[in-house]
């Protein structure tokens, strides 16, 4: 059976507005294209001037099913507490946890995520401004209804599950690029630790990336 990857990204004046994607059956493609383009037009960051939708056929045999990460809500009250939780979780993985944390909060204008080597603290992406991007993913059995509105957490869990399934990824840290969205996460050992108040509302932290949503990934 053929599936289709449907991906949307939108921008205004060169600034990323929104990105989202699905993997669906042929009969769902038109409705999903409509729903994703509506999302770009009605985005809290402003109506997108340009929306790009890519539809690609995927053979069922090319689709890999991986388990969803477990979710743990952390009782975090402030950005500094969030940093402490990230530091505590990363410390057993690398001597460079501060490099990862600084990278998460200070990167600007990257198009993808950083990939940092756990044993050196050095970046590994061939193009540092582009970073690495995670794409072609969806929740198995997700329905159109569930995807009507933006559900940032649900989409982030799908992305984090794909990242976590890679044997060389030890951890992933995320701060949203949406200035109003102040919940982030660190995903490590198959658990997605949700961190409310990871940044102050209105902060441009997390604006380092465009549509990939995730911050540094720590590579084995
Ligand atoms: C969460 O609510 O669990 C974190 C979601 C991060 C969303 C990142 C984004 O869409 O910009
Ligand atoms: Mg986003």
Short mmCIF file of N, CA and C in Angstrom, two decimals, residues 9-11 14-19 45 108-113 129-130 132-133 150 175-178 206-214:
data_model
loop_
_atom_site.label_atom_id
_atom_site.label_comp_id
_atom_site.label_asym_id
_atom_site.label_seq_id
_atom_site.Cartn_x
_atom_site.Cartn_y
_atom_site.Cartn_z
N UNK A 9 5.89 23.92 5.09
CA UNK A 9 6.66 24.94 5.82
C UNK A 9 6.24 26.28 5.27
N UNK A 10 6.26 27.30 6.14
CA UNK A 10 5.81 28.61 5.68
C UNK A 10 6.71 29.68 6.27
N UNK A 11 6.79 30.81 5.55
CA UNK A 11 7.59 31.93 6.03
C UNK A 11 6.99 33.24 5.58
N UNK A 14 11.25 36.07 4.84
CA UNK A 14 12.44 35.28 5.15
C UNK A 14 12.44 34.67 6.54
N UNK A 15 11.42 34.97 7.36
CA UNK A 15 11.37 34.44 8.73
C UNK A 15 10.45 33.22 8.76
N UNK A 16 10.93 32.15 9.37
CA UNK A 16 10.11 30.95 9.48
C UNK A 16 8.84 31.23 10.28
N UNK A 17 7.70 30.77 9.78
CA UNK A 17 6.44 30.94 10.51
C UNK A 17 6.00 29.61 11.11
N UNK A 18 5.89 28.60 10.27
CA UNK A 18 5.39 27.35 10.81
C UNK A 18 5.78 26.17 9.93
N UNK A 19 5.83 25.00 10.54
CA UNK A 19 6.14 23.79 9.79
C UNK A 19 5.41 22.63 10.45
N UNK A 45 2.14 33.60 15.02
CA UNK A 45 3.27 34.50 14.65
C UNK A 45 2.88 35.43 13.51
N UNK A 108 20.88 31.17 17.32
CA UNK A 108 19.91 32.01 16.60
C UNK A 108 20.06 31.74 15.11
N UNK A 109 18.93 31.80 14.43
CA UNK A 109 18.89 31.74 12.97
C UNK A 109 19.46 30.47 12.35
N UNK A 110 19.41 29.37 13.11
CA UNK A 110 19.77 28.09 12.48
C UNK A 110 18.53 27.54 11.80
N UNK A 111 18.74 26.76 10.74
CA UNK A 111 17.59 26.18 10.06
C UNK A 111 17.25 24.78 10.58
N UNK A 112 18.18 24.18 11.31
CA UNK A 112 17.91 22.85 11.87
C UNK A 112 18.46 22.79 13.28
N UNK A 113 18.72 21.58 13.75
CA UNK A 113 19.21 21.41 15.12
C UNK A 113 20.72 21.19 15.13
N UNK A 129 24.96 26.35 9.99
CA UNK A 129 23.78 27.20 9.95
C UNK A 129 22.52 26.39 9.64
N UNK A 130 22.72 25.33 8.87
CA UNK A 130 21.58 24.48 8.52
C UNK A 130 21.26 23.52 9.67
N UNK A 132 20.88 19.90 11.55
CA UNK A 132 20.26 18.68 11.03
C UNK A 132 18.76 18.77 11.25
N UNK A 133 18.02 18.19 10.34
CA UNK A 133 16.56 18.27 10.42
C UNK A 133 15.97 16.88 10.47
N UNK A 150 -3.00 22.95 16.16
CA UNK A 150 -1.61 22.62 16.46
C UNK A 150 -1.56 22.04 17.86
N UNK A 175 13.75 23.86 23.07
CA UNK A 175 13.02 25.06 23.49
C UNK A 175 12.25 25.50 22.25
N UNK A 176 10.97 25.77 22.39
CA UNK A 176 10.17 26.13 21.21
C UNK A 176 10.66 27.43 20.58
N UNK A 177 10.48 27.52 19.26
CA UNK A 177 10.79 28.78 18.57
C UNK A 177 9.62 29.76 18.66
N UNK A 178 8.51 29.33 19.26
CA UNK A 178 7.35 30.21 19.42
C UNK A 178 7.56 31.02 20.71
N UNK A 206 15.24 29.84 21.68
CA UNK A 206 14.56 28.83 20.89
C UNK A 206 14.36 29.27 19.46
N UNK A 207 14.64 30.54 19.17
CA UNK A 207 14.48 31.01 17.80
C UNK A 207 15.66 30.61 16.95
N UNK A 208 16.51 29.78 17.52
CA UNK A 208 17.68 29.33 16.78
C UNK A 208 17.32 28.47 15.59
N UNK A 209 16.16 27.85 15.67
CA UNK A 209 15.85 26.89 14.62
C UNK A 209 14.62 27.34 13.85
N UNK A 210 14.44 26.73 12.70
CA UNK A 210 13.22 27.05 11.97
C UNK A 210 12.20 25.96 12.23
N UNK A 211 12.04 25.03 11.33
CA UNK A 211 10.91 24.12 11.50
C UNK A 211 11.27 22.81 12.20
N UNK A 212 12.48 22.65 12.60
CA UNK A 212 12.81 21.32 13.11
C UNK A 212 12.43 21.16 14.58
N UNK A 213 12.24 22.27 15.26
CA UNK A 213 11.74 22.29 16.63
C UNK A 213 12.70 21.83 17.72
N UNK A 214 13.64 21.00 17.40
CA UNK A 214 14.44 20.51 18.50
C UNK A 214 15.75 21.28 18.63
#
